[in-house]
Amino acid sequence: MPPAAPAQPAPAPPAPTSAAEADIVLGRPQLSINEYYTISFRLRGAALEKYSAFPDLEGFKKSGKSSTTTTRIVNGKTSVELTITQRYAAYGEGDYVLKPFTMTINGLTVRSGGGAVRVVSQPAAAAPAPGPVQGLGLLDQLFGKPKPQEYVELQDQAFLALVPDKMSVFVGEGVHIGLYFYLTPADQGLLNFYDLTRQLPAILRQLRQRTVWEESFNEQEIEPETVTAGGKQYLRYRLYEAMLYPLNAQPLTFPAVPLQMIKYRVAKKPAEGLDNRLAGYKTYLSQPRTIEVKPLPPHPLRDQVPVGEFRLLETIDRTAFRTGEAFRYGFVVEGEGNLAALSAPTVATGPTLEVYGPEVEQNLTRQAGRVGGSKQFSYRLVARQPGPLPLDTLFALVVFNPATARYDTLHSGLHPRIGGAAQRLATFDSLPADPFYKEVLNTADNTLRPLNEYRQVRLYANIILAVLLAVAIFSRWRSR
């Protein structure tokens, strides 16, 4: 059974705009035999629609992909960068040459000049890494029409399955689902994929849930991986994979979905030089699934808190602080959960501190069936009073941890000490000593007026200007 065509080929993308940019990033030129070599591409200024396959490297085997999305919000402007990374496992030690290659990303042709890769022995102190996942080689294609002879249909052990990693989740908790096709190594010559470009979109429409936030994995190539299920070895093809975050307590219901495959019947008396197979069709059905969604425990902020296993990291740009001087503080939330639903922490400001921001940067990585990353909120702070600055009382974020089923509060752990003299917080005095504010502004009419009230005045003014212009032109003509 040869590797299948891309799962969801998009229609021909429009001509790339100047805003879209893409480049290729190669991995480290030297690595040990137990490490992966990587090739990545980065896309900025556009959503990913379609990309060509990563190159095959001599001496290496493809061993899975990952994707990372970086979102930055600076001064209200949002920029998104998507990185897709292909991992390669080396067959052995030695020096390898990476030939120049090109990739097409959303219609943009990106070229890499290649390079050299050296694979060295594994360090003695390093733990042995698991071997690369075994794949599936290409089989011979069907050679024309078979000669008239008798064919029999052999029993196969293949099946289609929708596999969730949990059968019960809280509202907002992520559940990983994958639609997989399993077959035994003995069934490779009996089955092949059929017209996935037509079948998969219809299947995915049936699996979509209206009450979830979905983070799909950016896989476009369907490649086999070796797994063990029920004590038996299978080749598993991933047709669809996503992390779903329920938005309410409505259960997630997945119907049985069909997948039509090409199944070959084999000749009773194989003839030398012929394929000895006759193509037919067989439809496989997945089992329906229902995932229970539980409401969060009572809490005043139950409908607002982010759900996930999060931890707090902090950054600060200096070690000495003085009143009136701005410094940067970063409140970084890291872990697994729906980072898109994570809002900026509440900030308790007072007359002794000015807070500006935040600027937001989000890094989201989808890999090995898990979705996680970090979200950073960057602030500029200006202290006006000397003494300790208790950031733990200023920055706080309430989260719900589904693993413990408890609410936690992420507090800052920094207490910078501010030096210098006390300063007055800059405020705007609405009633200064200027007589304009006391006499004119306070007695001005604040009645709202319609926007088109002076339309007629503008019309008459334009007519007068036109007449004056005509008189000026006529006078200049007469003077000549």
Tab-separated table of C-alpha atoms in Angstrom:
chain	number	residue	atom	x	y	z
A	1	MET	CA	0.000	0.000	0.000
A	2	PRO	CA	1.852	3.145	-1.177
A	3	PRO	CA	1.769	6.411	0.786
A	4	ALA	CA	-1.412	8.320	0.075
A	5	ALA	CA	-1.821	11.633	-1.629
A	6	PRO	CA	-2.241	14.785	0.478
A	7	ALA	CA	-5.261	14.634	2.767
A	8	GLN	CA	-6.836	17.991	2.042
A	9	PRO	CA	-5.454	19.547	-1.088
A	10	ALA	CA	-6.694	23.092	-1.258
A	11	PRO	CA	-7.871	24.681	-4.489
A	12	ALA	CA	-5.232	26.476	-6.500
A	13	PRO	CA	-4.183	29.414	-4.301
A	14	PRO	CA	-4.404	32.962	-5.586
A	15	ALA	CA	-1.282	34.687	-6.761
A	16	PRO	CA	0.853	35.510	-3.709
A	17	THR	CA	0.726	39.043	-2.462
A	18	SER	CA	3.700	41.104	-1.491
A	19	ALA	CA	2.621	40.825	2.173
A	20	ALA	CA	3.232	37.048	2.239
A	21	GLU	CA	6.804	35.953	2.980
A	22	ALA	CA	8.348	32.496	3.336
A	23	ASP	CA	11.829	31.132	3.941
A	24	ILE	CA	13.540	27.821	4.707
A	25	VAL	CA	15.576	27.127	7.842
A	26	LEU	CA	18.018	24.200	7.993
A	27	GLY	CA	18.965	22.377	11.183
A	28	ARG	CA	22.350	22.181	12.898
A	29	PRO	CA	25.208	21.037	10.635
A	30	GLN	CA	26.435	18.532	13.242
A	31	LEU	CA	24.380	16.223	15.418
A	32	SER	CA	24.681	12.885	17.164
A	33	ILE	CA	23.150	9.682	15.838
A	34	ASN	CA	20.382	9.797	18.469
A	35	GLU	CA	19.223	13.290	17.453
A	36	TYR	CA	16.971	14.457	14.649
A	37	TYR	CA	18.028	16.666	11.779
A	38	THR	CA	15.353	19.246	10.879
A	39	ILE	CA	14.234	21.284	7.899
A	40	SER	CA	11.656	24.020	8.550
A	41	PHE	CA	9.828	26.645	6.570
A	42	ARG	CA	8.411	29.870	8.005
A	43	LEU	CA	5.371	31.659	6.576
A	44	ARG	CA	4.479	35.245	7.474
A	45	GLY	CA	1.683	37.552	6.320
A	46	ALA	CA	-0.787	34.878	5.133
A	47	ALA	CA	-2.638	31.770	6.317
A	48	LEU	CA	-1.240	28.422	5.199
A	49	GLU	CA	-3.201	27.037	2.256
A	50	LYS	CA	-0.916	24.481	0.633
A	51	TYR	CA	2.731	23.479	0.596
A	52	SER	CA	4.796	20.959	-1.316
A	53	ALA	CA	6.447	17.938	0.285
A	54	PHE	CA	9.683	18.262	2.190
A	55	PRO	CA	12.676	16.802	0.335
A	56	ASP	CA	13.938	13.248	0.815
A	57	LEU	CA	17.494	13.213	2.216
A	58	GLU	CA	19.950	10.491	1.298
A	59	GLY	CA	20.959	8.651	4.453
A	60	PHE	CA	17.973	9.904	6.459
A	61	LYS	CA	14.399	8.821	7.038
A	62	LYS	CA	11.484	11.177	7.596
A	63	SER	CA	10.254	10.841	11.171
A	64	GLY	CA	7.310	13.116	11.846
A	65	LYS	CA	6.522	16.820	11.720
A	66	SER	CA	5.565	19.599	14.104
A	67	SER	CA	4.102	23.082	13.678
A	68	THR	CA	4.540	26.246	15.719
A	69	THR	CA	2.449	29.413	15.442
A	70	THR	CA	3.845	32.680	16.827
A	71	THR	CA	1.367	35.547	17.240
A	72	ARG	CA	2.547	39.043	18.187
A	73	ILE	CA	0.305	41.990	19.095
A	74	VAL	CA	2.233	45.281	19.287
A	75	ASN	CA	0.435	48.616	19.450
A	76	GLY	CA	-2.790	46.977	18.321
A	77	LYS	CA	-1.186	45.421	15.204
A	78	THR	CA	-1.201	41.627	14.955
A	79	SER	CA	1.398	39.566	13.084
A	80	VAL	CA	1.398	35.770	12.758
A	81	GLU	CA	4.312	33.490	11.828
A	82	LEU	CA	3.777	29.765	11.144
A	83	THR	CA	6.697	27.321	11.248
A	84	ILE	CA	6.381	23.745	9.934
A	85	THR	CA	9.291	21.456	10.873
A	86	GLN	CA	10.126	18.073	9.322
A	87	ARG	CA	12.312	15.750	11.414
A	88	TYR	CA	14.818	13.321	9.876
A	89	ALA	CA	16.463	10.322	11.569
A	90	ALA	CA	19.904	9.302	10.293
A	91	TYR	CA	20.524	5.667	9.362
A	92	GLY	CA	24.162	5.863	10.453
A	93	GLU	CA	27.134	8.045	11.263
A	94	GLY	CA	29.052	9.937	8.598
A	95	ASP	CA	29.124	13.046	6.436
A	96	TYR	CA	26.110	13.746	4.227
A	97	VAL	CA	25.483	16.308	1.505
A	98	LEU	CA	22.166	18.156	1.448
A	99	LYS	CA	21.541	19.064	-2.176
A	100	PRO	CA	19.859	22.389	-3.093
A	101	PHE	CA	16.070	22.112	-3.227
A	102	THR	CA	12.942	24.212	-3.603
A	103	MET	CA	9.557	24.183	-1.898
A	104	THR	CA	6.299	25.827	-2.919
A	105	ILE	CA	4.359	27.458	-0.084
A	106	ASN	CA	1.041	29.158	-0.909
A	107	GLY	CA	2.292	29.626	-4.461
A	108	LEU	CA	5.611	31.137	-3.308
A	109	THR	CA	8.686	29.276	-4.562
A	110	VAL	CA	11.375	29.197	-1.866
A	111	ARG	CA	14.875	27.875	-2.539
A	112	SER	CA	17.498	26.466	-0.202
A	113	GLY	CA	21.135	26.252	-1.189
A	114	GLY	CA	21.597	22.991	0.729
A	115	GLY	CA	24.633	22.265	2.859
A	116	ALA	CA	26.530	19.549	4.689
A	117	VAL	CA	25.445	17.462	7.668
A	118	ARG	CA	27.787	15.492	9.921
A	119	VAL	CA	26.345	12.722	12.087
A	120	VAL	CA	28.634	11.656	14.936
A	121	SER	CA	28.414	8.878	17.496
A	122	GLN	CA	26.136	9.172	20.471
A	123	PRO	CA	27.770	10.664	23.585
A	124	ALA	CA	28.491	8.047	26.238
A	125	ALA	CA	26.440	9.875	28.885
A	126	ALA	CA	23.394	10.234	26.710
A	127	ALA	CA	20.495	7.850	27.091
A	128	PRO	CA	19.744	5.763	24.010
A	129	ALA	CA	17.030	7.305	21.869
A	130	PRO	CA	14.251	5.185	20.397
A	131	GLY	CA	14.805	4.170	16.823
A	132	PRO	CA	12.995	6.031	14.080
A	133	VAL	CA	9.439	5.038	13.345
A	134	GLN	CA	9.403	2.472	10.566
A	135	GLY	CA	7.591	3.559	7.464
A	136	LEU	CA	6.241	1.821	4.429
A	137	GLY	CA	7.992	1.536	1.075
A	138	LEU	CA	6.412	1.976	-2.318
A	139	LEU	CA	4.877	-1.137	-3.861
A	140	ASP	CA	4.612	-1.951	-7.503
A	141	GLN	CA	1.726	-0.229	-9.258
A	142	LEU	CA	-0.971	-2.133	-11.094
A	143	PHE	CA	0.390	-3.307	-14.482
A	144	GLY	CA	-2.518	-2.923	-16.888
A	145	LYS	CA	-5.472	-5.296	-16.985
A	146	PRO	CA	-4.991	-8.822	-15.663
A	147	LYS	CA	-5.493	-11.732	-17.986
A	148	PRO	CA	-8.806	-13.554	-17.646
A	149	GLN	CA	-8.529	-15.862	-14.668
A	150	GLU	CA	-10.245	-16.589	-11.360
A	151	TYR	CA	-9.758	-14.262	-8.387
A	152	VAL	CA	-10.553	-14.708	-4.713
A	153	GLU	CA	-11.120	-12.076	-2.021
A	154	LEU	CA	-8.931	-12.533	1.030
A	155	GLN	CA	-10.028	-11.536	4.513
A	156	ASP	CA	-8.330	-8.372	5.829
A	157	GLN	CA	-7.945	-7.037	9.370
A	158	ALA	CA	-8.073	-3.334	8.524
A	159	PHE	CA	-10.413	-0.878	10.250
A	160	LEU	CA	-11.219	2.842	10.499
A	161	ALA	CA	-11.322	4.431	13.974
A	162	LEU	CA	-11.907	7.828	15.551
A	163	VAL	CA	-9.677	7.842	18.636
A	164	PRO	CA	-10.079	10.443	21.431
A	165	ASP	CA	-7.533	10.583	24.240
A	166	LYS	CA	-10.265	11.239	26.836
A	167	MET	CA	-13.932	10.292	27.119
A	168	SER	CA	-14.774	13.033	29.641
A	169	VAL	CA	-13.445	16.612	29.851
A	170	PHE	CA	-14.251	19.905	31.550
A	171	VAL	CA	-15.505	22.922	29.629
A	172	GLY	CA	-12.412	24.500	28.064
A	173	GLU	CA	-10.225	21.412	28.573
A	174	GLY	CA	-8.534	20.079	25.448
A	175	VAL	CA	-9.391	16.668	24.013
A	176	HIS	CA	-7.206	15.239	21.247
A	177	ILE	CA	-8.976	13.340	18.484
A	178	GLY	CA	-7.544	11.508	15.501
A	179	LEU	CA	-9.164	9.702	12.589
A	180	TYR	CA	-6.916	6.753	11.710
A	181	PHE	CA	-6.954	3.880	9.258
A	182	TYR	CA	-5.280	0.715	10.577
A	183	LEU	CA	-4.058	-2.278	8.600
A	184	THR	CA	-1.684	-5.128	9.310
A	185	PRO	CA	1.574	-5.467	7.344
A	186	ALA	CA	0.071	-8.529	5.652
A	187	ASP	CA	-2.756	-6.356	4.246
A	188	GLN	CA	-0.455	-3.910	2.459
A	189	GLY	CA	-0.822	-5.572	-0.906
A	190	LEU	CA	-4.608	-5.863	-0.584
A	191	LEU	CA	-5.626	-2.252	0.117
A	192	ASN	CA	-5.020	1.203	-1.270
A	193	PHE	CA	-6.548	4.645	-0.715
A	194	TYR	CA	-9.166	5.824	-3.169
A	195	ASP	CA	-10.051	9.425	-4.116
A	196	LEU	CA	-9.199	11.026	-0.753
A	197	THR	CA	-9.480	14.518	-2.251
A	198	ARG	CA	-13.228	13.935	-2.573
A	199	GLN	CA	-13.870	11.726	0.447
A	200	LEU	CA	-12.013	13.524	3.223
A	201	PRO	CA	-13.765	16.936	3.020
A	202	ALA	CA	-17.138	15.181	3.312
A	203	ILE	CA	-15.891	13.091	6.261
A	204	LEU	CA	-14.509	16.108	8.095
A	205	ARG	CA	-17.778	18.021	7.673
A	206	GLN	CA	-19.490	15.243	9.624
A	207	LEU	CA	-16.855	15.315	12.371
A	208	ARG	CA	-16.776	19.102	12.892
A	209	GLN	CA	-18.226	20.315	16.208
A	210	ARG	CA	-19.992	23.670	16.449
A	211	THR	CA	-19.382	24.175	20.156
A	212	VAL	CA	-15.583	23.900	20.267
A	213	TRP	CA	-12.475	25.909	19.584
A	214	GLU	CA	-10.421	23.747	17.216
A	215	GLU	CA	-6.646	23.668	16.833
A	216	SER	CA	-5.944	21.512	13.779
A	217	PHE	CA	-2.584	19.903	13.110
A	218	ASN	CA	-1.061	21.165	9.862
A	219	GLU	CA	-0.443	17.740	8.335
A	220	GLN	CA	-1.014	17.442	4.594
A	221	GLU	CA	0.878	14.223	3.853
A	222	ILE	CA	-0.605	10.899	4.929
A	223	GLU	CA	2.301	8.677	5.928
A	224	PRO	CA	2.245	5.392	7.834
A	225	GLU	CA	3.569	4.810	11.319
A	226	THR	CA	4.021	1.528	13.138
A	227	VAL	CA	1.874	1.095	16.263
A	228	THR	CA	0.764	-1.740	18.521
A	229	ALA	CA	-2.917	-2.214	19.356
A	230	GLY	CA	-4.316	-5.178	21.266
A	231	GLY	CA	-0.907	-6.846	21.215
A	232	LYS	CA	-0.811	-6.786	17.404
A	233	GLN	CA	1.328	-4.648	15.136
A	234	TYR	CA	-0.434	-2.304	12.709
A	235	LEU	CA	0.433	0.327	10.172
A	236	ARG	CA	-1.569	3.445	11.079
A	237	TYR	CA	-2.443	6.244	8.652
A	238	ARG	CA	-3.468	9.570	10.182
A	239	LEU	CA	-6.307	11.091	8.128
A	240	TYR	CA	-7.278	13.911	10.524
A	241	GLU	CA	-5.958	15.207	13.824
A	242	ALA	CA	-7.054	18.112	16.022
A	243	MET	CA	-7.258	19.380	19.587
A	244	LEU	CA	-10.783	20.444	20.562
A	245	TYR	CA	-11.641	22.812	23.440
A	246	PRO	CA	-15.369	22.698	24.339
A	247	LEU	CA	-16.938	26.116	24.796
A	248	ASN	CA	-19.938	24.875	26.805
A	249	ALA	CA	-21.196	21.732	28.530
A	250	GLN	CA	-22.848	20.265	25.435
A	251	PRO	CA	-21.505	16.723	24.753
A	252	LEU	CA	-19.287	16.198	21.694
A	253	THR	CA	-21.001	13.685	19.434
A	254	PHE	CA	-19.164	12.107	16.505
A	255	PRO	CA	-21.197	9.965	14.077
A	256	ALA	CA	-19.944	6.879	12.262
A	257	VAL	CA	-18.177	7.981	9.080
A	258	PRO	CA	-17.453	5.869	5.982
A	259	LEU	CA	-14.167	5.535	4.070
A	260	GLN	CA	-14.110	3.773	0.712
A	261	MET	CA	-10.892	1.911	-0.090
A	262	ILE	CA	-9.578	0.026	-3.081
A	263	LYS	CA	-9.356	-3.671	-2.198
A	264	TYR	CA	-7.678	-6.167	-4.511
A	265	ARG	CA	-8.734	-9.729	-5.147
A	266	VAL	CA	-5.845	-12.068	-5.866
A	267	ALA	CA	-5.546	-14.668	-8.591
A	268	LYS	CA	-6.104	-18.300	-7.694
A	269	LYS	CA	-3.273	-19.276	-10.023
A	270	PRO	CA	-0.705	-16.463	-10.128
A	271	ALA	CA	0.919	-15.969	-13.513
A	272	GLU	CA	4.542	-14.970	-13.781
A	273	GLY	CA	5.117	-11.396	-14.933
A	274	LEU	CA	1.595	-10.176	-14.009
A	275	ASP	CA	0.324	-8.338	-10.942
A	276	ASN	CA	-2.227	-11.099	-10.323
A	277	ARG	CA	-4.664	-8.662	-8.641
A	278	LEU	CA	-8.092	-7.350	-9.579
A	279	ALA	CA	-9.195	-4.004	-8.087
A	280	GLY	CA	-12.513	-3.623	-6.310
A	281	TYR	CA	-13.933	-1.435	-3.525
A	282	LYS	CA	-14.688	-1.861	0.160
A	283	THR	CA	-16.199	0.657	2.603
A	284	TYR	CA	-15.038	0.859	6.227
A	285	LEU	CA	-17.105	2.509	8.972
A	286	SER	CA	-15.804	4.063	12.177
A	287	GLN	CA	-17.619	3.586	15.470
A	288	PRO	CA	-19.654	6.583	16.734
A	289	ARG	CA	-18.219	8.383	19.754
A	290	THR	CA	-19.632	10.662	22.454
A	291	ILE	CA	-17.417	12.673	24.797
A	292	GLU	CA	-18.943	13.992	28.020
A	293	VAL	CA	-18.293	17.667	28.812
A	294	LYS	CA	-18.507	18.648	32.489
A	295	PRO	CA	-19.152	22.217	33.710
A	296	LEU	CA	-16.453	23.885	35.795
A	297	PRO	CA	-16.910	23.972	39.585
A	298	PRO	CA	-18.590	27.091	41.028
A	299	HIS	CA	-16.403	30.195	41.027
A	300	PRO	CA	-17.110	33.919	40.530
A	301	LEU	CA	-14.957	33.866	37.372
A	302	ARG	CA	-16.022	30.445	36.117
A	303	ASP	CA	-17.021	31.732	32.663
A	304	GLN	CA	-13.815	33.730	32.203
A	305	VAL	CA	-10.911	31.655	33.526
A	306	PRO	CA	-8.580	29.841	31.101
A	307	VAL	CA	-8.474	26.055	31.466
A	308	GLY	CA	-5.218	24.126	31.267
A	309	GLU	CA	-2.040	23.075	33.032
A	310	PHE	CA	-0.264	26.434	33.146
A	311	ARG	CA	2.732	27.809	35.021
A	312	LEU	CA	4.071	31.345	35.337
A	313	LEU	CA	7.426	32.608	34.094
A	314	GLU	CA	8.535	36.219	34.555
A	315	THR	CA	11.004	38.489	32.807
A	316	ILE	CA	12.336	41.889	33.838
A	317	ASP	CA	14.864	44.005	31.950
A	318	ARG	CA	16.984	45.379	34.817
A	319	THR	CA	18.125	44.837	38.371
A	320	ALA	CA	18.323	48.466	39.621
A	321	PHE	CA	15.213	50.675	39.640
A	322	ARG	CA	14.591	54.370	40.276
A	323	THR	CA	11.469	56.476	40.414
A	324	GLY	CA	10.410	58.016	37.116
A	325	GLU	CA	12.393	55.491	35.014
A	326	ALA	CA	10.452	53.028	32.847
A	327	PHE	CA	11.324	49.328	32.947
A	328	ARG	CA	9.859	46.312	31.119
A	329	TYR	CA	8.120	43.445	32.878
A	330	GLY	CA	6.965	40.229	31.192
A	331	PHE	CA	4.157	38.037	32.537
A	332	VAL	CA	4.621	34.732	30.675
A	333	VAL	CA	2.064	31.905	30.918
A	334	GLU	CA	3.426	28.565	29.709
A	335	GLY	CA	1.895	25.099	29.444
A	336	GLU	CA	-0.814	23.085	27.713
A	337	GLY	CA	-4.259	24.525	27.123
A	338	ASN	CA	-6.214	26.880	24.906
A	339	LEU	CA	-3.817	29.828	24.829
A	340	ALA	CA	-6.118	31.693	22.428
A	341	ALA	CA	-8.664	32.025	25.254
A	342	LEU	CA	-6.083	33.305	27.729
A	343	SER	CA	-6.538	37.016	28.421
A	344	ALA	CA	-4.137	39.480	30.004
A	345	PRO	CA	-3.862	39.284	33.802
A	346	THR	CA	-5.771	41.723	35.920
A	347	VAL	CA	-3.570	44.642	36.964
A	348	ALA	CA	-4.250	46.465	40.229
A	349	THR	CA	-2.717	49.899	39.656
A	350	GLY	CA	-2.502	52.771	42.104
A	351	PRO	CA	-1.355	56.399	42.289
A	352	THR	CA	2.261	55.330	42.823
A	353	LEU	CA	2.631	53.288	39.621
A	354	GLU	CA	2.003	53.861	35.920
A	355	VAL	CA	1.358	50.770	33.771
A	356	TYR	CA	1.461	50.785	29.951
A	357	GLY	CA	0.580	47.879	27.684
A	358	PRO	CA	0.509	45.006	27.309
A	359	GLU	CA	2.151	43.867	24.104
A	360	VAL	CA	1.199	40.230	23.460
A	361	GLU	CA	3.230	37.420	21.895
A	362	GLN	CA	1.873	33.872	21.601
A	363	ASN	CA	3.846	30.774	20.587
A	364	LEU	CA	1.772	27.664	19.892
A	365	THR	CA	3.316	24.273	19.061
A	366	ARG	CA	1.424	21.215	17.800
A	367	GLN	CA	3.488	18.053	18.064
A	368	ALA	CA	3.045	14.366	18.911
A	369	GLY	CA	-0.669	14.784	19.615
A	370	ARG	CA	-0.191	17.646	22.063
A	371	VAL	CA	-0.781	21.391	21.819
A	372	GLY	CA	1.106	23.771	24.066
A	373	GLY	CA	3.306	26.809	24.145
A	374	SER	CA	3.500	30.170	25.844
A	375	LYS	CA	1.790	33.556	25.860
A	376	GLN	CA	3.710	36.629	27.007
A	377	PHE	CA	2.215	39.922	28.160
A	378	SER	CA	4.866	42.681	28.172
A	379	TYR	CA	4.309	45.875	30.190
A	380	ARG	CA	6.185	49.123	30.736
A	381	LEU	CA	6.105	50.220	34.369
A	382	VAL	CA	7.022	53.600	35.879
A	383	ALA	CA	7.173	53.792	39.681
A	384	ARG	CA	6.603	57.165	41.354
A	385	GLN	CA	7.342	56.220	44.967
A	386	PRO	CA	10.544	54.691	46.419
A	387	GLY	CA	10.492	51.442	48.330
A	388	PRO	CA	9.507	47.832	47.576
A	389	LEU	CA	7.187	47.286	44.590
A	390	PRO	CA	5.029	44.227	45.377
A	391	LEU	CA	4.294	42.890	41.888
A	392	ASP	CA	2.483	39.885	43.392
A	393	THR	CA	-0.328	42.206	44.488
A	394	LEU	CA	-0.448	43.928	41.078
A	395	PHE	CA	-0.415	41.060	38.552
A	396	ALA	CA	-2.579	37.977	39.026
A	397	LEU	CA	-4.335	35.459	36.765
A	398	VAL	CA	-6.892	32.870	37.885
A	399	VAL	CA	-6.755	29.550	35.964
A	400	PHE	CA	-8.479	26.175	36.288
A	401	ASN	CA	-6.291	23.069	36.310
A	402	PRO	CA	-8.281	20.098	34.924
A	403	ALA	CA	-5.717	17.601	36.248
A	404	THR	CA	-6.434	18.597	39.850
A	405	ALA	CA	-9.962	19.981	39.216
A	406	ARG	CA	-9.005	23.098	41.196
A	407	TYR	CA	-8.675	26.815	40.577
A	408	ASP	CA	-5.200	28.306	40.901
A	409	THR	CA	-3.991	31.897	40.900
A	410	LEU	CA	-0.755	32.715	39.120
A	411	HIS	CA	0.966	35.482	41.123
A	412	SER	CA	4.118	37.394	40.367
A	413	GLY	CA	7.037	36.438	42.593
A	414	LEU	CA	9.161	39.550	42.004
A	415	HIS	CA	9.586	42.370	44.534
A	416	PRO	CA	11.896	44.974	43.010
A	417	ARG	CA	13.031	47.804	45.302
A	418	ILE	CA	12.671	51.320	43.901
A	419	GLY	CA	15.215	53.990	44.744
A	420	GLY	CA	15.198	57.755	44.274
A	421	ALA	CA	12.900	60.556	45.386
A	422	ALA	CA	9.119	60.440	45.399
A	423	GLN	CA	7.431	61.917	42.335
A	424	ARG	CA	3.955	63.136	41.699
A	425	LEU	CA	1.919	60.967	39.333
A	426	ALA	CA	1.216	62.884	36.125
A	427	THR	CA	-2.497	63.635	36.010
A	428	PHE	CA	-4.696	65.996	34.002
A	429	ASP	CA	-6.350	68.752	35.986
A	430	SER	CA	-9.712	69.465	34.413
A	431	LEU	CA	-9.992	72.858	36.232
A	432	PRO	CA	-6.618	74.652	36.107
A	433	ALA	CA	-6.183	78.313	36.979
A	434	ASP	CA	-6.519	79.408	33.346
A	435	PRO	CA	-9.696	81.603	33.032
A	436	PHE	CA	-10.550	79.808	29.799
A	437	TYR	CA	-11.426	76.635	31.740
A	438	LYS	CA	-13.304	78.490	34.481
A	439	GLU	CA	-15.335	80.937	32.381
A	440	VAL	CA	-15.521	79.798	28.758
A	441	LEU	CA	-15.385	76.012	28.933
A	442	ASN	CA	-17.732	75.664	31.902
A	443	THR	CA	-20.382	77.901	30.303
A	444	ALA	CA	-20.164	76.463	26.782
A	445	ASP	CA	-23.242	74.819	25.272
A	446	ASN	CA	-22.803	71.031	25.261
A	447	THR	CA	-25.991	70.227	23.339
A	448	LEU	CA	-25.430	67.520	20.705
A	449	ARG	CA	-25.861	68.709	17.110
A	450	PRO	CA	-26.691	66.615	14.038
A	451	LEU	CA	-23.742	66.006	11.721
A	452	ASN	CA	-25.556	67.423	8.654
A	453	GLU	CA	-26.750	70.618	10.368
A	454	TYR	CA	-24.374	72.836	8.404
A	455	ARG	CA	-24.814	71.149	5.031
A	456	GLN	CA	-26.699	74.127	3.559
A	457	VAL	CA	-24.056	76.538	4.849
A	458	ARG	CA	-21.355	74.521	3.066
A	459	LEU	CA	-23.425	74.548	-0.129
A	460	TYR	CA	-23.835	78.342	-0.130
A	461	ALA	CA	-20.166	78.848	0.713
A	462	ASN	CA	-19.142	76.626	-2.214
A	463	ILE	CA	-21.411	78.604	-4.587
A	464	ILE	CA	-19.899	81.924	-3.460
A	465	LEU	CA	-16.380	80.551	-3.913
A	466	ALA	CA	-17.238	79.318	-7.398
A	467	VAL	CA	-18.626	82.781	-8.375
A	468	LEU	CA	-15.529	84.518	-7.001
A	469	LEU	CA	-13.287	82.131	-8.943
A	470	ALA	CA	-15.207	82.802	-12.162
A	471	VAL	CA	-14.953	86.596	-11.632
A	472	ALA	CA	-11.193	86.287	-11.031
A	473	ILE	CA	-10.685	84.272	-14.222
A	474	PHE	CA	-12.817	86.738	-16.260
A	475	SER	CA	-10.930	89.756	-14.861
A	476	ARG	CA	-7.578	88.184	-15.715
A	477	TRP	CA	-8.794	87.465	-19.249
A	478	ARG	CA	-9.986	91.093	-19.733
A	479	SER	CA	-6.697	92.477	-18.408
A	480	ARG	CA	-4.789	90.592	-21.096
